PDB file of C-alpha atoms in Angstrom:
ATOM      1  CA  UNK A   1      43.679   4.832-141.127  1.00  0.00           C
ATOM      2  CA  UNK A   2      40.039   4.468-140.857  1.00  0.00           C
ATOM      3  CA  UNK A   3      37.926   0.745-140.727  1.00  0.00           C
ATOM      4  CA  UNK A   4      35.354   0.974-143.112  1.00  0.00           C
ATOM      5  CA  UNK A   5      32.491  -2.128-143.352  1.00  0.00           C
ATOM      6  CA  UNK A   6      30.266  -3.506-144.877  1.00  0.00           C
ATOM      7  CA  UNK A   7      27.033  -1.719-146.281  1.00  0.00           C
ATOM      8  CA  UNK A   8      25.147  -3.676-144.984  1.00  0.00           C
ATOM      9  CA  UNK A   9      26.758  -4.592-142.304  1.00  0.00           C
ATOM     10  CA  UNK A  10      27.334  -0.685-141.250  1.00  0.00           C
ATOM     11  CA  UNK A  11      22.230  -0.537-141.959  1.00  0.00           C
ATOM     12  CA  UNK A  12      21.809  -3.319-139.605  1.00  0.00           C
ATOM     13  CA  UNK A  13      24.110  -1.382-136.628  1.00  0.00           C
ATOM     14  CA  UNK A  14      22.416   1.871-137.048  1.00  0.00           C
ATOM     15  CA  UNK A  15      19.135   0.610-136.490  1.00  0.00           C
ATOM     16  CA  UNK A  16      20.525  -2.371-134.021  1.00  0.00           C
ATOM     17  CA  UNK A  17      24.159  -2.623-132.356  1.00  0.00           C
ATOM     18  CA  UNK A  18      23.447  -5.575-130.816  1.00  0.00           C
ATOM     19  CA  UNK A  19      20.955  -7.000-133.753  1.00  0.00           C
ATOM     20  CA  UNK A  20      24.682  -6.216-136.174  1.00  0.00           C
ATOM     21  CA  UNK A  21      26.491  -8.391-133.665  1.00  0.00           C
ATOM     22  CA  UNK A  22      24.544 -11.380-133.456  1.00  0.00           C
ATOM     23  CA  UNK A  23      23.614 -11.736-137.476  1.00  0.00           C
ATOM     24  CA  UNK A  24      27.024 -10.381-139.087  1.00  0.00           C
ATOM     25  CA  UNK A  25      29.500 -10.778-135.791  1.00  0.00           C
ATOM     26  CA  UNK A  26      27.903 -14.202-135.075  1.00  0.00           C
ATOM     27  CA  UNK A  27      25.971 -15.841-137.441  1.00  0.00           C
ATOM     28  CA  UNK A  28      22.676 -16.212-135.621  1.00  0.00           C
ATOM     29  CA  UNK A  29      19.892 -17.019-137.851  1.00  0.00           C
ATOM     30  CA  UNK A  30      16.229 -17.889-137.482  1.00  0.00           C
ATOM     31  CA  UNK A  31      16.092 -21.925-137.249  1.00  0.00           C
ATOM     32  CA  UNK A  32      12.792 -21.615-138.510  1.00  0.00           C
ATOM     33  CA  UNK A  33      13.272 -19.504-142.372  1.00  0.00           C
ATOM     34  CA  UNK A  34      11.045 -16.745-142.625  1.00  0.00           C
ATOM     35  CA  UNK A  35       9.213 -15.096-145.622  1.00  0.00           C
ATOM     36  CA  UNK A  36      11.787 -12.638-145.429  1.00  0.00           C
ATOM     37  CA  UNK A  37      14.624 -15.157-145.054  1.00  0.00           C
ATOM     38  CA  UNK A  38      13.038 -17.269-148.180  1.00  0.00           C
ATOM     39  CA  UNK A  39      13.575 -14.126-150.366  1.00  0.00           C
ATOM     40  CA  UNK A  40      17.106 -13.761-149.558  1.00  0.00           C
ATOM     41  CA  UNK A  41      18.314 -17.150-150.265  1.00  0.00           C
ATOM     42  CA  UNK A  42      16.672 -17.089-153.481  1.00  0.00           C
ATOM     43  CA  UNK A  43      18.030 -13.438-154.275  1.00  0.00           C
ATOM     44  CA  UNK A  44      21.853 -14.652-153.547  1.00  0.00           C
ATOM     45  CA  UNK A  45      20.959 -18.014-155.814  1.00  0.00           C
ATOM     46  CA  UNK A  46      19.651 -14.749-158.776  1.00  0.00           C
ATOM     47  CA  UNK A  47      22.212 -12.689-157.981  1.00  0.00           C
ATOM     48  CA  UNK A  48      24.839 -15.425-158.761  1.00  0.00           C
ATOM     49  CA  UNK A  49      23.161 -16.626-162.046  1.00  0.00           C
ATOM     50  CA  UNK A  50      23.510 -12.682-162.797  1.00  0.00           C
ATOM     51  CA  UNK A  51      26.982 -12.691-162.962  1.00  0.00           C
ATOM     52  CA  UNK A  52      27.240 -15.953-164.579  1.00  0.00           C
ATOM     53  CA  UNK A  53      25.257 -13.541-167.188  1.00  0.00           C
ATOM     54  CA  UNK A  54      27.104 -10.412-166.622  1.00  0.00           C
ATOM     55  CA  UNK A  55      30.859 -12.297-166.919  1.00  0.00           C
ATOM     56  CA  UNK A  56      29.955 -13.420-169.903  1.00  0.00           C
ATOM     57  CA  UNK A  57      28.660 -10.084-171.818  1.00  0.00           C
ATOM     58  CA  UNK A  58      32.466  -9.243-170.030  1.00  0.00           C
ATOM     59  CA  UNK A  59      33.924 -11.339-172.428  1.00  0.00           C
ATOM     60  CA  UNK A  60      32.398 -10.790-175.489  1.00  0.00           C
ATOM     61  CA  UNK A  61      30.778 -13.903-175.839  1.00  0.00           C
ATOM     62  CA  UNK A  62      27.141 -15.502-175.904  1.00  0.00           C
ATOM     63  CA  UNK A  63      27.973 -18.887-174.486  1.00  0.00           C
ATOM     64  CA  UNK A  64      24.336 -19.879-173.596  1.00  0.00           C
ATOM     65  CA  UNK A  65      22.430 -19.494-170.174  1.00  0.00           C
ATOM     66  CA  UNK A  66      22.705 -23.351-168.499  1.00  0.00           C
ATOM     67  CA  UNK A  67      25.526 -21.524-167.027  1.00  0.00           C
ATOM     68  CA  UNK A  68      23.850 -18.974-165.360  1.00  0.00           C
ATOM     69  CA  UNK A  69      21.323 -21.757-164.616  1.00  0.00           C
ATOM     70  CA  UNK A  70      24.081 -23.746-162.720  1.00  0.00           C
ATOM     71  CA  UNK A  71      25.251 -20.637-161.191  1.00  0.00           C
ATOM     72  CA  UNK A  72      22.362 -20.203-159.622  1.00  0.00           C
ATOM     73  CA  UNK A  73      20.650 -23.576-158.583  1.00  0.00           C
ATOM     74  CA  UNK A  74      23.959 -24.502-156.807  1.00  0.00           C
ATOM     75  CA  UNK A  75      23.849 -21.284-154.538  1.00  0.00           C
ATOM     76  CA  UNK A  76      20.083 -22.958-154.517  1.00  0.00           C
ATOM     77  CA  UNK A  77      21.504 -25.468-153.288  1.00  0.00           C
ATOM     78  CA  UNK A  78      23.883 -25.024-151.376  1.00  0.00           C
ATOM     79  CA  UNK A  79      22.267 -23.110-148.960  1.00  0.00           C
ATOM     80  CA  UNK A  80      19.674 -24.596-148.220  1.00  0.00           C
ATOM     81  CA  UNK A  81      21.627 -27.613-147.738  1.00  0.00           C
ATOM     82  CA  UNK A  82      23.692 -25.364-145.313  1.00  0.00           C
ATOM     83  CA  UNK A  83      21.097 -24.363-143.888  1.00  0.00           C
ATOM     84  CA  UNK A  84      19.374 -27.536-143.083  1.00  0.00           C
ATOM     85  CA  UNK A  85      23.435 -28.731-141.807  1.00  0.00           C
ATOM     86  CA  UNK A  86      23.059 -26.191-138.741  1.00  0.00           C
ATOM     87  CA  UNK A  87      19.137 -27.264-138.023  1.00  0.00           C
ATOM     88  CA  UNK A  88      17.313 -24.790-139.537  1.00  0.00           C
ATOM     89  CA  UNK A  89      13.873 -26.178-141.224  1.00  0.00           C
ATOM     90  CA  UNK A  90      12.846 -24.295-144.708  1.00  0.00           C
ATOM     91  CA  UNK A  91      10.520 -25.288-147.520  1.00  0.00           C
ATOM     92  CA  UNK A  92      11.835 -26.559-151.196  1.00  0.00           C
ATOM     93  CA  UNK A  93      12.617 -24.024-153.466  1.00  0.00           C
ATOM     94  CA  UNK A  94      10.782 -23.428-156.632  1.00  0.00           C
ATOM     95  CA  UNK A  95      13.565 -24.624-159.098  1.00  0.00           C
ATOM     96  CA  UNK A  96      11.585 -23.697-162.710  1.00  0.00           C
ATOM     97  CA  UNK A  97      10.583 -20.140-162.805  1.00  0.00           C
ATOM     98  CA  UNK A  98      14.194 -19.582-161.916  1.00  0.00           C
ATOM     99  CA  UNK A  99      15.433 -21.085-164.614  1.00  0.00           C
ATOM    100  CA  UNK A 100      12.739 -18.856-166.252  1.00  0.00           C
ATOM    101  CA  UNK A 101      13.637 -16.279-165.024  1.00  0.00           C
ATOM    102  CA  UNK A 102      17.343 -16.480-165.486  1.00  0.00           C
ATOM    103  CA  UNK A 103      16.624 -17.330-169.415  1.00  0.00           C
ATOM    104  CA  UNK A 104      14.428 -14.226-170.144  1.00  0.00           C
ATOM    105  CA  UNK A 105      16.979 -11.786-168.056  1.00  0.00           C
ATOM    106  CA  UNK A 106      19.892 -13.594-170.424  1.00  0.00           C
ATOM    107  CA  UNK A 107      18.296 -12.316-173.424  1.00  0.00           C
ATOM    108  CA  UNK A 108      17.126  -9.184-172.175  1.00  0.00           C
ATOM    109  CA  UNK A 109      20.736  -7.995-170.322  1.00  0.00           C
ATOM    110  CA  UNK A 110      23.259  -9.815-173.740  1.00  0.00           C
ATOM    111  CA  UNK A 111      20.769  -6.417-176.166  1.00  0.00           C
ATOM    112  CA  UNK A 112      22.007  -3.416-173.350  1.00  0.00           C
ATOM    113  CA  UNK A 113      24.934  -0.898-175.119  1.00  0.00           C
ATOM    114  CA  UNK A 114      26.870  -1.611-171.587  1.00  0.00           C
ATOM    115  CA  UNK A 115      30.360  -1.783-170.654  1.00  0.00           C
ATOM    116  CA  UNK A 116      30.965  -4.160-168.633  1.00  0.00           C
ATOM    117  CA  UNK A 117      34.476  -3.568-166.105  1.00  0.00           C
ATOM    118  CA  UNK A 118      32.982  -5.445-162.998  1.00  0.00           C
ATOM    119  CA  UNK A 119      31.649  -8.860-161.856  1.00  0.00           C
ATOM    120  CA  UNK A 120      30.823  -8.677-157.760  1.00  0.00           C
ATOM    121  CA  UNK A 121      34.324  -7.486-157.386  1.00  0.00           C
ATOM    122  CA  UNK A 122      34.702  -7.552-154.095  1.00  0.00           C
ATOM    123  CA  UNK A 123      36.341  -3.833-152.577  1.00  0.00           C
ATOM    124  CA  UNK A 124      38.343  -4.933-150.336  1.00  0.00           C
ATOM    125  CA  UNK A 125      38.932  -1.203-148.275  1.00  0.00           C
ATOM    126  CA  UNK A 126      35.553  -0.348-148.666  1.00  0.00           C
ATOM    127  CA  UNK A 127      34.652  -3.350-146.511  1.00  0.00           C
ATOM    128  CA  UNK A 128      34.391  -5.206-149.374  1.00  0.00           C
ATOM    129  CA  UNK A 129      32.086  -3.780-150.485  1.00  0.00           C
ATOM    130  CA  UNK A 130      30.347  -6.086-154.082  1.00  0.00           C
ATOM    131  CA  UNK A 131      28.640  -4.382-156.839  1.00  0.00           C
ATOM    132  CA  UNK A 132      26.388  -6.676-158.741  1.00  0.00           C
ATOM    133  CA  UNK A 133      27.621  -5.040-161.225  1.00  0.00           C
ATOM    134  CA  UNK A 134      30.002  -2.085-162.574  1.00  0.00           C
ATOM    135  CA  UNK A 135      29.739  -0.887-166.238  1.00  0.00           C
ATOM    136  CA  UNK A 136      30.065   2.433-168.101  1.00  0.00           C
ATOM    137  CA  UNK A 137      27.278   3.365-170.138  1.00  0.00           C
ATOM    138  CA  UNK A 138      26.860   6.287-172.750  1.00  0.00           C
ATOM    139  CA  UNK A 139      30.928   6.496-171.775  1.00  0.00           C
ATOM    140  CA  UNK A 140      29.922   7.335-167.504  1.00  0.00           C
ATOM    141  CA  UNK A 141      30.667   5.508-165.087  1.00  0.00           C
ATOM    142  CA  UNK A 142      28.008   3.792-163.564  1.00  0.00           C
ATOM    143  CA  UNK A 143      27.025   1.387-160.730  1.00  0.00           C
ATOM    144  CA  UNK A 144      23.928  -1.874-161.478  1.00  0.00           C
ATOM    145  CA  UNK A 145      22.452  -3.863-159.077  1.00  0.00           C
ATOM    146  CA  UNK A 146      19.436  -6.766-159.021  1.00  0.00           C
ATOM    147  CA  UNK A 147      16.514  -6.301-157.825  1.00  0.00           C
ATOM    148  CA  UNK A 148      14.478  -9.678-158.097  1.00  0.00           C
ATOM    149  CA  UNK A 149      11.704 -10.400-156.514  1.00  0.00           C
ATOM    150  CA  UNK A 150       8.923 -13.446-156.612  1.00  0.00           C
ATOM    151  CA  UNK A 151       5.889 -11.323-158.266  1.00  0.00           C
ATOM    152  CA  UNK A 152       5.722  -7.950-158.541  1.00  0.00           C
ATOM    153  CA  UNK A 153       3.019  -6.108-155.483  1.00  0.00           C
ATOM    154  CA  UNK A 154       0.624  -4.695-156.416  1.00  0.00           C
ATOM    155  CA  UNK A 155      -1.958  -2.501-154.236  1.00  0.00           C
ATOM    156  CA  UNK A 156      -5.153  -1.941-155.024  1.00  0.00           C
ATOM    157  CA  UNK A 157      -5.894   0.841-157.190  1.00  0.00           C
ATOM    158  CA  UNK A 158      -2.790  -0.017-158.582  1.00  0.00           C
ATOM    159  CA  UNK A 159      -1.817  -0.399-162.231  1.00  0.00           C
ATOM    160  CA  UNK A 160       1.507  -2.711-162.601  1.00  0.00           C
ATOM    161  CA  UNK A 161       3.348  -0.078-164.191  1.00  0.00           C
ATOM    162  CA  UNK A 162       2.796   2.615-160.788  1.00  0.00           C
ATOM    163  CA  UNK A 163       3.785  -1.125-158.908  1.00  0.00           C
ATOM    164  CA  UNK A 164       6.712  -0.993-160.477  1.00  0.00           C
ATOM    165  CA  UNK A 165       7.390   2.890-159.707  1.00  0.00           C
ATOM    166  CA  UNK A 166       6.522   2.457-156.466  1.00  0.00           C
ATOM    167  CA  UNK A 167       9.422  -0.276-156.168  1.00  0.00           C
ATOM    168  CA  UNK A 168      11.954   0.694-158.112  1.00  0.00           C
ATOM    169  CA  UNK A 169      11.180   4.825-155.506  1.00  0.00           C
ATOM    170  CA  UNK A 170      11.917   2.493-152.429  1.00  0.00           C
ATOM    171  CA  UNK A 171      16.213   2.421-154.192  1.00  0.00           C
ATOM    172  CA  UNK A 172      16.103   6.261-154.350  1.00  0.00           C
ATOM    173  CA  UNK A 173      17.582   6.840-151.067  1.00  0.00           C
ATOM    174  CA  UNK A 174      19.605   4.079-150.248  1.00  0.00           C
ATOM    175  CA  UNK A 175      22.452   3.453-147.399  1.00  0.00           C
ATOM    176  CA  UNK A 176      24.033   0.822-150.209  1.00  0.00           C
ATOM    177  CA  UNK A 177      24.497   3.177-152.331  1.00  0.00           C
ATOM    178  CA  UNK A 178      25.479   6.079-151.617  1.00  0.00           C
ATOM    179  CA  UNK A 179      28.249   3.327-150.020  1.00  0.00           C
ATOM    180  CA  UNK A 180      28.877   1.596-153.707  1.00  0.00           C
ATOM    181  CA  UNK A 181      28.520   5.173-155.322  1.00  0.00           C
ATOM    182  CA  UNK A 182      31.988   6.311-152.926  1.00  0.00           C
ATOM    183  CA  UNK A 183      33.624   2.606-153.426  1.00  0.00           C
ATOM    184  CA  UNK A 184      33.626   3.037-156.624  1.00  0.00           C
ATOM    185  CA  UNK A 185      34.807   6.793-157.204  1.00  0.00           C
ATOM    186  CA  UNK A 186      37.512   5.884-155.278  1.00  0.00           C
ATOM    187  CA  UNK A 187      38.655   2.630-156.725  1.00  0.00           C
ATOM    188  CA  UNK A 188      38.178   3.754-160.267  1.00  0.00           C
ATOM    189  CA  UNK A 189      39.339   7.658-159.206  1.00  0.00           C
ATOM    190  CA  UNK A 190      37.096   9.113-161.132  1.00  0.00           C
ATOM    191  CA  UNK A 191      34.002  10.462-160.704  1.00  0.00           C
ATOM    192  CA  UNK A 192      30.884   8.008-159.975  1.00  0.00           C
ATOM    193  CA  UNK A 193      27.342   9.752-159.139  1.00  0.00           C
ATOM    194  CA  UNK A 194      25.358   6.875-160.031  1.00  0.00           C
ATOM    195  CA  UNK A 195      23.266   4.018-159.912  1.00  0.00           C
ATOM    196  CA  UNK A 196      20.531   1.402-161.827  1.00  0.00           C
ATOM    197  CA  UNK A 197      18.093  -0.395-160.182  1.00  0.00           C
ATOM    198  CA  UNK A 198      17.688  -3.655-162.357  1.00  0.00           C
ATOM    199  CA  UNK A 199      13.946  -4.785-161.010  1.00  0.00           C
ATOM    200  CA  UNK A 200      13.623  -8.968-162.060  1.00  0.00           C
ATOM    201  CA  UNK A 201      10.186  -9.893-161.800  1.00  0.00           C
ATOM    202  CA  UNK A 202       9.555 -13.680-161.804  1.00  0.00           C
ATOM    203  CA  UNK A 203       6.265 -14.342-161.944  1.00  0.00           C
ATOM    204  CA  UNK A 204       3.869 -15.502-163.334  1.00  0.00           C
ATOM    205  CA  UNK A 205       7.005 -13.839-166.099  1.00  0.00           C
ATOM    206  CA  UNK A 206       9.341 -13.085-166.678  1.00  0.00           C
ATOM    207  CA  UNK A 207       9.682  -8.597-166.544  1.00  0.00           C
ATOM    208  CA  UNK A 208      12.824  -6.445-166.174  1.00  0.00           C
ATOM    209  CA  UNK A 209      12.393  -2.580-165.792  1.00  0.00           C
ATOM    210  CA  UNK A 210      16.086  -0.302-165.486  1.00  0.00           C
ATOM    211  CA  UNK A 211      15.604   2.561-162.967  1.00  0.00           C
ATOM    212  CA  UNK A 212      18.823   5.039-162.890  1.00  0.00           C
ATOM    213  CA  UNK A 213      19.284   7.601-160.420  1.00  0.00           C
ATOM    214  CA  UNK A 214      22.176   9.996-159.404  1.00  0.00           C
ATOM    215  CA  UNK A 215      23.401  11.287-156.184  1.00  0.00           C
ATOM    216  CA  UNK A 216      25.026  14.960-155.935  1.00  0.00           C
ATOM    217  CA  UNK A 217      28.343  15.320-154.501  1.00  0.00           C
ATOM    218  CA  UNK A 218      27.072  16.611-151.253  1.00  0.00           C
ATOM    219  CA  UNK A 219      25.283  13.771-150.341  1.00  0.00           C
ATOM    220  CA  UNK A 220      27.948  11.828-151.029  1.00  0.00           C
ATOM    221  CA  UNK A 221      29.691  14.220-148.599  1.00  0.00           C
ATOM    222  CA  UNK A 222      26.522  14.128-146.544  1.00  0.00           C
ATOM    223  CA  UNK A 223      26.610  10.743-145.865  1.00  0.00           C
ATOM    224  CA  UNK A 224      30.509   9.724-145.803  1.00  0.00           C
ATOM    225  CA  UNK A 225      30.023  12.191-142.379  1.00  0.00           C
ATOM    226  CA  UNK A 226      27.108   9.755-141.686  1.00  0.00           C
ATOM    227  CA  UNK A 227      28.591   6.928-142.024  1.00  0.00           C
ATOM    228  CA  UNK A 228      32.323   7.626-140.467  1.00  0.00           C
ATOM    229  CA  UNK A 229      29.986   8.549-137.637  1.00  0.00           C
ATOM    230  CA  UNK A 230      28.993   4.656-137.744  1.00  0.00           C
ATOM    231  CA  UNK A 231      32.191   3.118-138.377  1.00  0.00           C
ATOM    232  CA  UNK A 232      34.386   4.453-135.606  1.00  0.00           C
ATOM    233  CA  UNK A 233      31.736   3.196-133.042  1.00  0.00           C
ATOM    234  CA  UNK A 234      31.857  -0.419-134.860  1.00  0.00           C
ATOM    235  CA  UNK A 235      35.754  -0.254-134.603  1.00  0.00           C
ATOM    236  CA  UNK A 236      35.448   1.067-130.609  1.00  0.00           C
ATOM    237  CA  UNK A 237      32.899  -1.875-129.877  1.00  0.00           C
ATOM    238  CA  UNK A 238      34.486  -4.524-132.682  1.00  0.00           C
ATOM    239  CA  UNK A 239      37.732  -3.558-129.451  1.00  0.00           C
ATOM    240  CA  UNK A 240      35.877  -3.642-126.714  1.00  0.00           C
ATOM    241  CA  UNK A 241      36.505  -7.249-125.882  1.00  0.00           C
ATOM    242  CA  UNK A 242      35.036  -7.211-122.054  1.00  0.00           C
ATOM    243  CA  UNK A 243      31.483  -6.297-123.522  1.00  0.00           C
ATOM    244  CA  UNK A 244      29.868  -9.724-124.090  1.00  0.00           C
ATOM    245  CA  UNK A 245      26.760  -7.321-125.936  1.00  0.00           C
ATOM    246  CA  UNK A 246      26.730  -4.746-128.168  1.00  0.00           C
ATOM    247  CA  UNK A 247      23.995  -1.713-127.259  1.00  0.00           C
ATOM    248  CA  UNK A 248      20.213  -2.657-128.293  1.00  0.00           C
ATOM    249  CA  UNK A 249      17.818  -0.599-129.802  1.00  0.00           C
ATOM    250  CA  UNK A 250      15.179   1.330-128.503  1.00  0.00           C
ATOM    251  CA  UNK A 251      13.291  -0.023-130.960  1.00  0.00           C
ATOM    252  CA  UNK A 252      12.015  -3.565-131.588  1.00  0.00           C
ATOM    253  CA  UNK A 253      10.153  -3.815-134.499  1.00  0.00           C
ATOM    254  CA  UNK A 254       9.687  -2.151-138.479  1.00  0.00           C
ATOM    255  CA  UNK A 255       7.810  -1.885-140.964  1.00  0.00           C
ATOM    256  CA  UNK A 256       7.869  -5.333-141.615  1.00  0.00           C
ATOM    257  CA  UNK A 257       6.996  -7.129-137.820  1.00  0.00           C
ATOM    258  CA  UNK A 258       9.237  -7.175-134.738  1.00  0.00           C
ATOM    259  CA  UNK A 259      12.866  -7.460-135.017  1.00  0.00           C
ATOM    260  CA  UNK A 260      13.721 -11.780-135.455  1.00  0.00           C
ATOM    261  CA  UNK A 261      15.814 -10.744-132.352  1.00  0.00           C
ATOM    262  CA  UNK A 262      13.197 -10.075-129.446  1.00  0.00           C
ATOM    263  CA  UNK A 263      13.260 -13.674-128.513  1.00  0.00           C
ATOM    264  CA  UNK A 264      17.000 -13.364-128.299  1.00  0.00           C
ATOM    265  CA  UNK A 265      16.507 -10.550-126.560  1.00  0.00           C
ATOM    266  CA  UNK A 266      14.039 -11.041-124.476  1.00  0.00           C
ATOM    267  CA  UNK A 267      13.038 -14.537-124.068  1.00  0.00           C
ATOM    268  CA  UNK A 268      16.477 -16.008-124.335  1.00  0.00           C
ATOM    269  CA  UNK A 269      18.322 -12.945-122.122  1.00  0.00           C
ATOM    270  CA  UNK A 270      20.507 -13.277-124.757  1.00  0.00           C
ATOM    271  CA  UNK A 271      21.843 -16.916-123.326  1.00  0.00           C
ATOM    272  CA  UNK A 272      23.668 -17.895-126.267  1.00  0.00           C
ATOM    273  CA  UNK A 273      22.671 -21.965-125.320  1.00  0.00           C
ATOM    274  CA  UNK A 274      18.605 -20.741-124.741  1.00  0.00           C
ATOM    275  CA  UNK A 275      18.904 -19.175-128.025  1.00  0.00           C
ATOM    276  CA  UNK A 276      19.474 -22.477-129.802  1.00  0.00           C
ATOM    277  CA  UNK A 277      16.296 -23.065-129.357  1.00  0.00           C
ATOM    278  CA  UNK A 278      14.788 -20.489-131.560  1.00  0.00           C
ATOM    279  CA  UNK A 279      17.541 -19.911-134.295  1.00  0.00           C
ATOM    280  CA  UNK A 280      21.113 -21.704-135.745  1.00  0.00           C
ATOM    281  CA  UNK A 281      24.655 -20.886-136.303  1.00  0.00           C
ATOM    282  CA  UNK A 282      25.119 -19.783-140.025  1.00  0.00           C
ATOM    283  CA  UNK A 283      28.658 -19.003-141.153  1.00  0.00           C
ATOM    284  CA  UNK A 284      28.511 -15.858-142.842  1.00  0.00           C
ATOM    285  CA  UNK A 285      30.269 -15.336-146.339  1.00  0.00           C
ATOM    286  CA  UNK A 286      32.385 -11.565-146.197  1.00  0.00           C
TER     287      UNK A 286
END
């Protein structure tokens, strides 16, 4: 039986096998938290709050937003404590806007005529992938995923609606959702070809926008062919116990800037002891 890996881990491997090794297998992260790291920690906390909202809908009752707020803030505070406990440096988080965003989301979600089937349920046979939400919408099996932005980035000359549309279209061809659709179809034994992006804005005031995307069977087949290629290479490298360092990428930056592991690769020469000058080790959950 083939080994399947998490969608985010596979995406990282496709860009740079060594980055996947350092980030996912070993748990290294920059000691001084970047804006991206700050946003990721906040997004994970909001996801914990949204999961509470979704579970309340699945159970068919509306207990209020308090449990969602507790889940969100507990997750955030625990993540900050773990990061700082490992020697990391990060700024404090503003909590009040998160509470307002979850309160808005709670009210909004409970007006949606969606049948909740599963909330952040891991799928072990697909690398423990964990869709935010699996639901029936209009009788159709759909994957739903929350994407939170602290504030909407509006380019010069754009309206807010144009900025939202541009942001939503960034997820139109995302690897993550081909993985989710394939996994959910397999587990539920029925076709799942649609995912909905729920774009949430935290500031200056909460806004939620939903955009569905549909993927053809032919495209999903092409995705699976490519995924198996990567999974095979990942499984091979993971079994190579004599290979201390996995191969690196040919390009070391993206549109977001230099890779966070440039210093590890070129300045410390992957010396794990020297790497502790710039990085900390954080245990990653599956």
